[in-house]
Amino acid sequence: MPGGSQGLPMTASRPANNLFHAPVPRRGMFVALAMFAFASLTTTPAHALRVATYNVLKYPDVAIPARQPYLRTVMAALDPDVIFCQELNTNAGKDSFLVNVLGVNQPGQWAGQWIDVNSGEGMGVFWKTAKATIFNIGAITDPNGPRKVMLCGIRIPGYPNATFFRAYSMHLKAGDGGLTPQDSITRRLECTDLRGQLNNLAANSPFILVGDSNFYGAYEGGYNRLTESQADNDGRLVDPLGMTGTWHLNSSYRQFDTQCPCSGGCFDPAFSGGGMDDRFDIELASPAMLDGAGFDVVPGSTVAFGNDGLHFDTDINGDGFNNAVGYTVATAIRNSSDHIPVYFDIQVPAKVLAGSSVDFGRVIAGGVATQNLAVADAALPPADELNYSLTPPAGFTAPAGSFTANASAAANLHALGLDTSTPGFKSGALTVTSNAADTASKSVLLSGKVLRHAAASLDSVADVTTSAIDFGGNAILHFDDMGVRAHNRGFDALQAQLALNTATITGGNGRFSIVGGFSPLQIAGTGTQLTLHFDSYGATLDSTYDAVLTIAGADEPLPGATAAASLTVNLSATPVSGVLGIGPPARMALRFEPARPNPLSHGTTFAFELPRAQAASLEIYDLSGRRVAALASGEQHAGRHELSWRAVDSQGARVPGGLYFARFATPGLSSFERVVVLP
């Protein structure tokens, strides 16, 4: 039998002076109160998960072809994500409701399952697969009740399997709501057994109980068993509406009535009739579903769908209007069943959204290195707020304290820092500890590279910031170009590149210049050479011209960059008397001879001649510009010099096979020669 007021006469007399039973005009003194209640019911927040219950009245046994269009209208307006249906009496009825009601409105979005709760009566649960996953569908057998209680778990896509809440659907014994009648006693026994099984759940478990209770008020023993405090309170339920006393024919509670949407002349004789005067269909929740955390019933979202509070004890579409859902939907509700749906909206747990890694890149020691970490609550609102803290690894910093992010709000930006006091590769995992259901401890990989400052030098291995180049004494137009190399001394993967920004020559009456000019550049492990020229045309004979080449550099443009030491090269040249275009006799003896043999296996010999005692150097460099060996340096005597090289570096170790360069430099002559060392 469907729940209803069939146990009471539809025209029962009521005490005239009782607040709960006083006659109420259809649109009289309570209109303002009802409009306030209606406004409070229609301003609930958008739902993350809408869970509804609906007694669909002997489906599919009663007037199904005629009722289905109305049911489609009701379901389209209600738009639940999960709905439990009582009196869905056969598995074929479940298929019919799925295909011909839900599937017509929203094709391909729904799934459903059915259980037999009593001979000739069943229950169904339907869900949008994109919004929920229903699993472990079963039944609790109640020895004290005519029907079983449906149970299942509800998960939300995108959350781990361990994140779910339980749902129970009931249809308790219908009948008289007096204080002692047998039907109320049966409901109490049913609820006593159900509460005992709910108490077996783990403490603080989130669960809900929905369905057709057939309760006539909070005084009923069954309602008390479900909601009262017991020694074992793990299965206690809470009524979000907190309605005390009698519900039946109580105008103070009229906006919560769920039966019957027709008062007489109903769509089918199976409807109980009697008008909107009973709250049979309810939705209760465990305290864990009402604590503001995780899965939670949204406050103020419990709604008797279609009840505008203005049709107490009459048709839900009476007088041709309904201020909650409109006349068309209200008429569909009246003609669909002798119950109306009830729903509440459930917020979902928080979901932490943060990047999986933050790279600080390259920074120079002593610089300030910061990067923002964005943290947000990725849950679909309404959702639990995300509460979290940040724990950085050694070598990094993060803001201390606790933080909050709301679902759909802009991400919080947290400034992370990298310790740049010492060079090196830095890495570690920052931990975001939160109340998120998907991951309570999320790791964010932090990384960065702290570099030493660049080291400007005129030598690849030694700290040389000042040197001299003497173009010598030569006849007009007989000055050779000379070269100078700038290096980023000691460069490796943990050193900044050297940015050479300017190269200027001062003095020398403007006769010294850089061949091809100078363009800023950055150097790493391979030095760069500047070729210098002395313009002797028209110069004063037997006069020495002096100038200074200044090369200014800095670290590459990274956080912590500073200026590098300036490189200074003193330049001199002396035009001497002689025949135009012909150098002095001494110049004919200044020469550098190629290495022999070349290529070489074990060794080779270099030779050079000096017309007079003067400074001269002979050095070996590898392809990267790094000096490998120095065969001669400083003041050298006049005459012929022969120097051997055994293909070893300055520490005496054999050099790898490959291409090398021999650089000979002395006032008046600078020469490079390729040398091939065989493996």
XYZ file of C-alpha atoms in Angstrom:
679
model
C 0.000 0.000 0.000
C 1.322 3.468 -0.749
C 1.910 5.752 2.192
C -0.855 8.288 2.611
C -3.525 9.700 4.866
C -5.863 6.840 4.127
C -5.973 6.034 7.847
C -7.756 9.335 8.536
C -10.986 10.736 7.076
C -10.205 13.336 4.439
C -12.787 15.681 6.044
C -11.884 15.129 9.660
C -12.917 17.935 11.976
C -10.185 20.078 13.520
C -10.145 22.052 16.799
C -10.832 25.676 15.946
C -8.464 27.174 18.496
C -5.468 24.837 18.105
C -2.476 26.526 16.472
C -1.491 23.332 14.674
C -4.968 22.476 13.483
C -6.690 25.819 12.912
C -8.373 26.135 9.538
C -6.154 28.037 7.098
C -7.574 30.140 4.275
C -6.176 29.283 0.878
C -4.571 32.701 0.402
C -5.171 34.572 3.633
C -3.217 35.521 6.698
C -0.359 33.061 6.095
C 0.481 34.239 2.580
C 3.344 36.455 3.776
C 4.844 33.626 5.840
C 4.467 31.196 2.978
C 6.092 33.591 0.531
C 9.031 33.962 2.918
C 9.343 30.177 3.139
C 9.080 29.917 -0.641
C 11.824 32.493 -1.092
C 14.091 30.594 1.297
C 13.534 27.393 -0.653
C 14.247 28.876 -4.050
C 17.531 30.588 -3.215
C 19.529 27.474 -2.368
C 23.009 27.323 -3.898
C 23.843 25.465 -7.070
C 24.269 21.786 -6.309
C 27.345 19.642 -6.603
C 25.295 16.468 -6.172
C 21.504 16.528 -5.923
C 20.093 13.433 -4.236
C 16.317 12.947 -4.426
C 13.756 10.455 -3.192
C 10.410 9.838 -4.861
C 7.639 7.326 -4.207
C 6.453 6.769 -7.784
C 3.326 4.820 -6.742
C 2.949 1.294 -8.102
C 5.163 1.827 -11.118
C 4.638 0.299 -13.696
C 1.307 -1.196 -12.608
C -0.884 1.921 -12.573
C -1.688 4.085 -15.639
C 1.882 4.098 -16.907
C 1.276 5.325 -20.524
C -0.734 8.266 -19.212
C 1.603 9.081 -16.303
C 4.909 8.885 -18.154
C 4.662 12.295 -19.886
C 3.960 13.880 -16.492
C 6.862 12.030 -14.903
C 9.143 13.269 -17.658
C 8.080 16.842 -16.937
C 8.725 16.377 -13.215
C 12.154 14.811 -13.737
C 13.222 17.480 -16.229
C 12.364 20.210 -13.729
C 13.817 18.398 -10.706
C 17.035 17.420 -12.532
C 18.509 15.160 -9.824
C 21.914 13.511 -10.064
C 20.860 10.510 -7.964
C 17.256 9.519 -7.284
C 15.862 6.703 -5.147
C 12.394 5.519 -6.156
C 10.047 3.597 -3.870
C 7.187 1.471 -5.219
C 9.176 0.785 -8.370
C 7.779 -2.673 -8.301
C 9.548 -4.688 -10.997
C 12.866 -4.813 -12.773
C 10.950 -4.177 -15.999
C 9.529 -1.076 -14.317
C 13.088 0.053 -13.589
C 13.933 -0.341 -17.283
C 10.787 1.533 -18.272
C 11.561 4.453 -15.929
C 15.152 4.526 -17.139
C 14.289 4.491 -20.845
C 10.891 6.159 -21.068
C 11.272 8.830 -18.393
C 14.901 9.685 -17.615
C 16.256 8.565 -20.982
C 13.820 10.728 -22.949
C 14.884 13.893 -21.137
C 18.618 13.160 -20.998
C 19.521 10.304 -23.347
C 22.575 8.239 -22.509
C 23.248 9.971 -19.204
C 21.587 7.591 -16.791
C 22.128 4.176 -15.257
C 19.860 2.340 -12.857
C 19.480 -0.728 -10.695
C 16.587 -2.397 -8.917
C 16.084 -4.663 -5.916
C 13.077 -6.602 -4.671
C 12.251 -5.340 -1.174
C 9.045 -7.324 -0.693
C 6.879 -9.622 -2.717
C 5.222 -7.371 -5.263
C 7.208 -4.246 -4.364
C 10.695 -3.047 -5.248
C 13.005 -0.037 -5.131
C 15.228 1.494 -7.735
C 18.166 3.862 -7.754
C 19.141 5.899 -10.812
C 22.206 8.036 -11.311
C 23.907 10.228 -13.884
C 27.100 8.387 -14.681
C 29.021 11.630 -15.203
C 28.078 12.843 -11.732
C 28.143 9.725 -9.560
C 29.033 6.067 -9.357
C 26.690 3.799 -7.401
C 28.224 0.561 -6.133
C 27.564 -2.348 -3.749
C 23.828 -2.075 -4.209
C 22.052 -4.443 -1.839
C 19.415 -4.715 0.852
C 19.114 -4.961 4.616
C 16.572 -7.551 5.652
C 14.401 -6.320 8.518
C 12.625 -9.124 10.400
C 10.249 -6.556 11.882
C 9.229 -4.896 8.636
C 7.328 -5.751 5.536
C 10.062 -4.396 3.313
C 13.841 -4.477 3.062
C 15.964 -1.316 3.163
C 18.010 -0.607 0.047
C 21.642 0.323 0.583
C 24.521 1.394 -1.677
C 27.697 3.432 -1.813
C 28.011 6.680 -3.759
C 31.283 7.867 -5.242
C 32.011 11.029 -7.210
C 34.100 10.732 -10.410
C 37.575 12.110 -9.964
C 37.918 11.047 -6.339
C 39.694 7.932 -5.032
C 37.628 4.821 -4.403
C 37.979 5.230 -0.649
C 36.121 8.558 -0.825
C 32.387 7.806 -0.753
C 29.283 8.013 1.386
C 26.567 5.440 2.022
C 22.936 5.858 1.135
C 19.897 3.944 2.433
C 16.413 4.006 0.919
C 13.401 2.992 3.027
C 9.674 2.491 2.670
C 8.344 1.938 6.163
C 5.004 0.435 7.105
C 2.107 2.682 6.147
C -0.843 3.307 8.414
C -2.365 5.225 11.306
C -0.221 7.877 12.968
C -1.696 7.628 16.445
C 0.497 7.182 19.485
C -0.141 3.447 19.934
C -1.577 1.931 16.733
C 0.096 -1.184 15.425
C 1.381 0.419 12.201
C 3.370 3.007 14.169
C 4.697 0.211 16.396
C 5.803 -1.692 13.307
C 7.624 1.380 12.029
C 9.360 1.695 15.391
C 10.496 -1.918 15.249
C 11.703 -1.472 11.678
C 13.709 1.605 12.673
C 15.062 -0.069 15.815
C 16.520 -2.824 13.687
C 17.834 -0.353 11.090
C 19.449 1.817 13.762
C 21.149 -1.229 15.225
C 22.713 -2.017 11.864
C 23.714 1.610 11.285
C 25.470 1.574 14.654
C 27.814 -1.036 13.208
C 29.289 1.579 10.875
C 32.605 3.151 11.739
C 32.503 6.278 13.859
C 31.946 9.509 11.930
C 30.866 7.669 8.783
C 29.053 9.824 6.231
C 25.660 8.357 5.273
C 22.104 9.373 4.447
C 18.688 7.766 4.812
C 15.941 8.744 2.354
C 12.534 7.500 1.380
C 8.899 7.192 2.351
C 8.851 7.034 6.146
C 5.063 7.211 6.671
C 5.853 9.146 9.875
C 3.103 11.448 11.114
C 5.439 13.415 13.352
C 8.633 13.563 15.348
C 6.845 11.866 18.234
C 6.822 8.490 16.451
C 8.995 5.814 17.975
C 10.604 5.005 14.632
C 11.707 8.610 14.119
C 13.057 8.659 17.656
C 15.026 5.426 17.155
C 16.729 6.930 14.107
C 17.555 10.320 15.619
C 18.007 9.767 19.334
C 21.296 9.641 21.225
C 22.256 6.084 22.170
C 25.217 4.447 23.862
C 26.436 3.582 20.379
C 25.862 6.730 18.370
C 27.689 5.712 15.189
C 24.372 5.188 13.400
C 22.584 8.304 14.627
C 20.765 10.381 12.023
C 19.859 14.058 12.012
C 16.837 15.691 10.420
C 18.183 18.787 8.581
C 14.766 20.420 9.031
C 14.609 19.732 12.769
C 10.798 19.539 12.811
C 9.380 18.732 16.240
C 5.916 17.648 17.254
C 3.152 16.636 14.846
C 3.558 17.024 11.119
C 0.123 15.801 10.024
C -2.318 18.630 9.237
C 0.102 21.149 10.750
C -0.056 24.386 8.802
C 3.168 25.602 10.421
C 5.014 22.898 8.486
C 2.992 23.152 5.309
C 5.954 23.988 3.038
C 7.476 20.577 3.890
C 4.438 18.391 3.159
C 4.954 15.725 0.485
C 1.526 14.034 0.302
C -0.877 14.227 -1.362
C -0.495 16.622 -4.317
C -4.158 16.066 -5.159
C -7.048 16.609 -2.773
C -9.777 14.797 -4.660
C -10.659 13.629 -8.140
C -7.076 12.448 -8.487
C -5.545 11.272 -11.730
C -6.053 7.629 -10.749
C -8.108 5.932 -8.025
C -4.906 4.417 -6.639
C -3.853 7.896 -5.478
C -4.663 8.421 -1.793
C -5.876 12.015 -2.166
C -6.480 14.312 0.776
C -4.330 17.269 -0.299
C -0.933 18.513 0.916
C -1.056 17.698 4.632
C 1.575 15.012 5.442
C 5.374 14.921 5.503
C 5.977 11.279 4.681
C 8.983 11.575 2.374
C 12.109 12.600 4.257
C 15.876 12.785 3.910
C 18.044 12.363 7.012
C 21.818 12.556 7.334
C 24.516 11.414 9.727
C 26.326 14.083 11.804
C 29.351 13.615 9.552
C 27.175 14.833 6.660
C 26.284 17.996 8.579
C 29.628 19.117 10.020
C 30.674 21.380 7.155
C 33.529 19.110 6.072
C 33.877 16.587 3.250
C 30.591 15.219 1.954
C 27.985 17.464 3.546
C 24.345 18.395 3.126
C 24.254 21.997 1.951
C 22.430 24.039 4.608
C 18.987 25.116 3.491
C 18.924 22.777 0.497
C 16.326 20.271 1.780
C 13.299 20.882 -0.439
C 9.909 19.277 -0.959
C 9.935 19.797 -4.700
C 6.966 21.768 -5.970
C 5.591 22.697 -2.546
C 5.292 26.476 -2.455
C 3.667 26.550 0.979
C 0.495 28.074 -0.491
C -1.457 24.877 -1.123
C -1.866 23.382 2.323
C -4.457 20.592 2.449
C -5.375 21.071 -1.196
C -4.122 20.418 -4.726
C -0.500 21.412 -5.408
C -1.684 23.297 -8.507
C -4.806 24.665 -6.844
C -6.259 28.003 -7.946
C -4.271 27.714 -11.193
C -0.847 28.675 -9.845
C 2.255 27.363 -8.109
C 4.957 29.800 -7.093
C 7.658 27.157 -6.622
C 7.724 25.368 -9.986
C 4.965 26.930 -12.073
C 1.560 25.616 -12.961
C 2.661 23.174 -15.702
C 5.184 21.356 -13.515
C 2.835 21.426 -10.510
C 0.118 19.805 -12.634
C 2.600 17.137 -13.721
C 3.464 16.490 -10.062
C -0.243 16.144 -9.225
C -0.771 13.628 -12.015
C 2.406 11.581 -11.515
C 2.024 10.113 -8.034
C 0.393 10.683 -4.684
C 3.799 11.810 -3.369
C 6.105 14.624 -4.423
C 9.895 14.309 -4.648
C 12.201 15.525 -1.891
C 15.850 16.386 -2.445
C 18.844 17.892 -0.779
C 22.106 19.045 -2.290
C 25.378 17.548 -1.124
C 28.660 19.377 -1.171
C 31.637 17.313 -2.251
C 35.028 17.077 -0.512
C 37.819 19.456 -1.319
C 40.290 18.599 -4.091
C 43.774 20.009 -4.030
C 45.057 21.460 -7.295
C 48.732 22.388 -7.419
C 51.497 21.978 -9.940
C 53.574 18.834 -9.818
C 56.839 20.757 -10.066
C 58.327 24.231 -9.715
C 61.633 25.015 -11.428
C 63.566 28.054 -10.199
C 65.853 27.793 -13.211
C 69.361 29.256 -12.981
C 70.313 31.880 -10.425
C 73.668 33.269 -9.356
C 74.889 32.818 -5.793
C 73.610 35.574 -3.526
C 70.702 36.429 -5.784
C 67.037 36.371 -4.844
C 65.166 33.440 -6.389
C 61.396 33.177 -6.002
C 58.663 31.295 -7.803
C 54.919 31.238 -7.181
C 53.098 28.035 -6.340
C 49.395 28.177 -7.202
C 47.110 26.136 -4.937
C 43.367 25.868 -5.544
C 40.333 23.825 -4.576
C 39.430 21.987 -7.784
C 36.174 20.526 -6.484
C 32.898 21.406 -8.179
C 31.009 23.830 -5.929
C 29.399 23.632 -3.555
C 32.353 21.875 -2.045
C 34.240 21.725 1.187
C 36.846 24.439 1.504
C 40.432 23.311 1.063
C 42.517 23.755 4.217
C 46.231 23.194 3.770
C 49.773 24.004 4.825
C 53.119 23.959 3.017
C 56.271 22.160 4.172
C 59.336 22.954 2.040
C 62.410 20.713 1.764
C 65.888 21.781 2.868
C 67.294 24.517 0.668
C 63.895 26.053 -0.061
C 61.430 28.278 1.773
C 57.630 28.512 1.782
C 55.119 30.591 3.742
C 54.275 29.156 7.147
C 50.812 28.750 8.594
C 47.467 27.441 7.405
C 45.674 28.513 4.265
C 42.175 28.190 2.863
C 40.936 27.972 -0.715
C 37.288 27.892 -1.750
C 35.972 25.859 -4.639
C 35.781 27.827 -7.910
C 37.763 30.712 -6.375
C 40.985 31.975 -7.917
C 44.057 30.024 -6.876
C 46.153 31.196 -3.932
C 49.672 32.192 -4.973
C 52.465 31.351 -2.520
C 55.969 32.762 -2.979
C 58.540 29.982 -2.668
C 62.222 30.745 -2.199
C 65.490 29.061 -3.144
C 68.549 29.262 -0.858
C 71.291 30.780 -3.018
C 74.028 31.001 -0.404
C 76.059 28.207 -1.968
C 76.392 27.041 -5.585
C 75.022 23.677 -6.590
C 72.079 21.760 -7.984
C 69.168 22.060 -5.527
C 66.110 19.790 -5.444
C 63.534 18.402 -3.036
C 59.830 17.771 -2.571
C 57.529 20.342 -1.007
C 54.536 18.782 0.744
C 51.040 20.255 0.541
C 49.229 18.772 3.548
C 45.472 19.261 3.272
C 41.996 17.967 3.963
C 41.591 17.056 0.293
C 39.903 13.739 -0.326
C 41.945 12.926 -3.412
C 45.299 13.322 -1.706
C 45.940 14.467 1.844
C 49.655 14.892 1.131
C 50.613 16.165 -2.313
C 54.262 16.416 -3.330
C 55.547 19.242 -5.492
C 59.063 18.741 -6.864
C 61.228 21.843 -6.440
C 64.473 22.305 -8.359
C 66.979 24.989 -9.211
C 70.625 25.603 -10.044
C 72.762 28.095 -8.115
C 75.800 29.281 -10.113
C 79.147 30.795 -9.195
C 79.875 34.228 -10.558
C 81.631 34.473 -13.901
C 85.402 35.017 -13.711
C 86.763 37.390 -16.355
C 90.407 36.767 -17.190
C 92.944 37.170 -19.991
C 94.057 33.597 -19.293
C 91.987 30.404 -19.362
C 93.414 28.943 -16.158
C 94.989 31.842 -14.249
C 93.481 35.019 -12.842
C 94.968 37.602 -15.187
C 93.177 40.907 -15.525
C 96.040 43.098 -16.851
C 98.498 42.478 -19.676
C 100.387 44.330 -22.385
C 100.711 44.037 -26.138
C 103.671 45.705 -27.818
C 103.308 45.981 -31.577
C 107.055 46.624 -31.614
C 109.076 49.072 -33.639
C 108.340 48.798 -37.314
C 108.401 50.834 -40.449
C 105.306 52.623 -41.576
C 102.675 50.165 -42.891
C 104.639 47.197 -41.533
C 102.704 46.582 -38.320
C 100.999 43.212 -38.005
C 97.661 42.860 -36.252
C 97.867 41.448 -32.754
C 95.359 39.350 -30.799
C 94.089 39.232 -27.227
C 91.769 36.568 -25.762
C 89.170 37.028 -23.025
C 88.138 33.977 -20.972
C 85.513 32.935 -18.409
C 88.148 31.301 -16.241
C 87.297 27.925 -14.774
C 83.900 27.653 -16.431
C 81.798 24.551 -15.784
C 78.114 23.672 -15.424
C 77.881 25.530 -12.099
C 79.308 28.838 -13.286
C 77.508 31.750 -14.892
C 78.410 32.750 -18.401
C 80.458 35.910 -18.818
C 78.706 38.735 -20.631
C 81.262 40.950 -22.396
C 79.412 44.220 -22.743
C 81.952 46.772 -23.984
C 85.494 46.902 -25.329
C 86.921 50.424 -25.625
C 90.348 51.782 -26.526
C 91.507 55.070 -25.059
C 94.675 56.987 -25.978
C 97.098 56.253 -28.801
C 95.870 59.231 -30.804
C 93.055 57.014 -32.082
C 95.441 54.810 -34.038
C 94.507 51.553 -32.263
C 91.259 49.778 -33.182
C 89.451 46.447 -32.924
C 89.275 44.770 -36.300
C 85.610 44.418 -37.284
C 84.471 46.426 -34.265
C 83.015 44.945 -31.103
C 79.572 43.439 -30.446
C 78.450 42.346 -26.973
C 78.526 38.584 -26.442
C 78.443 35.908 -23.769
C 81.166 33.342 -23.329
C 81.081 30.071 -21.466
C 83.976 27.628 -21.679
C 85.488 28.899 -24.927
C 87.207 32.247 -24.853
C 86.862 34.913 -27.499
C 89.632 36.710 -29.359
C 89.782 40.390 -30.245
C 92.093 41.260 -33.125
C 93.796 44.638 -32.657
C 95.142 46.894 -35.375
C 97.613 49.783 -35.290
C 97.212 52.342 -38.067
C 100.745 53.636 -38.744
C 99.973 55.624 -41.861
C 100.997 59.242 -41.249
C 102.278 58.462 -37.761
C 105.179 60.393 -36.285
C 108.356 58.391 -36.753
C 110.363 57.220 -33.791
C 107.493 58.080 -31.460
C 105.827 55.528 -29.195
C 102.039 55.452 -29.187
C 100.399 54.143 -26.010
C 96.748 53.203 -25.477
C 94.612 51.155 -23.100
C 92.064 48.515 -24.141
C 89.381 48.045 -21.474
C 87.012 45.091 -21.691
C 84.036 45.432 -19.302
C 81.914 42.431 -18.446
C 79.414 41.022 -15.975
C 77.556 37.864 -15.099
C 74.952 36.850 -17.629
C 71.617 38.540 -16.852
C 70.295 36.258 -14.094
C 69.147 36.998 -10.538
C 72.264 37.810 -8.495
C 74.297 39.044 -11.463
C 77.128 41.480 -10.650
C 79.823 43.246 -12.640
C 82.949 41.241 -13.420
C 86.491 42.494 -13.091
C 87.471 44.715 -16.002
C 90.210 43.397 -18.268
C 92.903 45.937 -19.127
C 95.448 45.569 -21.935
C 98.143 48.220 -22.350
C 98.938 48.758 -26.025
C 102.090 50.283 -27.517
C 103.571 50.718 -30.985
C 106.606 52.635 -32.308
C 106.878 53.622 -35.987
C 110.613 53.783 -36.804
C 112.599 55.437 -39.563
C 113.132 53.392 -42.701
C 112.112 52.924 -46.319
C 108.346 53.137 -46.752
C 106.964 49.646 -46.921
C 110.215 47.952 -45.892
C 110.795 46.937 -42.306
C 114.087 47.275 -40.458
C 116.719 44.549 -40.955
C 116.068 43.211 -37.466
C 112.564 42.390 -38.429
C 113.722 39.865 -41.020
C 115.042 37.629 -38.200
C 111.752 37.627 -36.208
C 109.904 34.462 -37.144
C 108.032 31.418 -35.863
C 108.502 28.049 -37.557
C 105.731 25.390 -37.778
C 105.850 22.280 -35.594
C 107.652 19.263 -36.930
C 106.331 16.567 -37.120
C 102.653 17.473 -37.462
C 100.502 15.379 -36.983
C 102.386 13.900 -34.076
C 102.214 10.721 -32.030
C 104.770 11.119 -29.281
C 106.172 14.611 -29.648
C 107.004 17.546 -31.879
C 109.381 20.518 -31.978
C 108.614 24.227 -32.322
C 111.208 26.862 -33.287
C 111.325 30.650 -33.301
C 113.955 33.339 -33.762
C 114.238 36.691 -31.998
C 116.319 39.557 -33.361
C 116.867 40.850 -29.836
C 116.092 39.858 -26.299
C 112.391 40.375 -25.654
C 109.293 38.817 -24.070
C 107.901 35.818 -25.913
C 105.432 33.041 -25.101
C 104.514 29.708 -26.660
C 101.344 28.025 -25.369
C 99.175 25.066 -26.369
C 95.339 25.389 -26.298
C 92.554 22.886 -26.868
C 89.468 23.444 -29.022
C 87.534 25.055 -26.136
C 90.225 27.713 -25.717
C 91.557 26.198 -22.496
C 95.334 26.439 -22.094
C 96.811 22.942 -21.942
C 100.531 23.684 -21.600
C 102.951 26.641 -21.553
C 106.279 25.889 -23.319
C 107.767 29.365 -22.966
C 106.947 32.621 -21.240
C 108.675 35.817 -20.145
C 111.922 37.379 -21.383
C 113.762 35.329 -24.022
C 117.301 35.817 -25.340
C 118.032 36.875 -28.917
C 118.620 34.137 -31.426
C 117.095 30.787 -32.301
C 114.941 28.769 -29.875
C 113.773 25.156 -30.245
C 111.146 23.760 -27.842
C 109.835 20.189 -27.654
C 106.310 19.168 -26.682
C 105.596 15.552 -25.707
C 101.794 15.875 -26.095
C 101.290 16.242 -22.336
C 99.453 18.870 -20.265
C 100.893 21.121 -17.594
C 100.592 18.283 -15.032
C 102.462 15.851 -17.270
C 99.414 13.794 -18.263
C 99.025 12.616 -21.828
C 96.469 14.730 -23.726
C 93.701 13.020 -25.729
C 94.053 12.764 -29.480
C 92.564 15.657 -31.405
C 93.099 19.175 -32.708
C 95.129 21.724 -30.686
C 96.480 25.227 -31.314
C 99.982 26.534 -30.698
C 100.048 30.291 -29.961
C 103.325 32.177 -30.288
C 103.314 35.808 -29.171
C 106.082 38.388 -28.989
C 106.195 42.123 -29.724
C 105.914 42.403 -33.465
C 104.568 38.906 -34.114
C 101.567 36.839 -33.053
C 100.976 33.482 -34.687
C 98.560 30.532 -34.355
C 99.261 27.069 -35.731
C 97.081 23.961 -35.797
C 98.621 20.850 -34.235
C 97.072 17.395 -34.627
C 97.752 14.828 -31.879
C 97.147 11.271 -33.030
C 95.311 8.901 -30.626
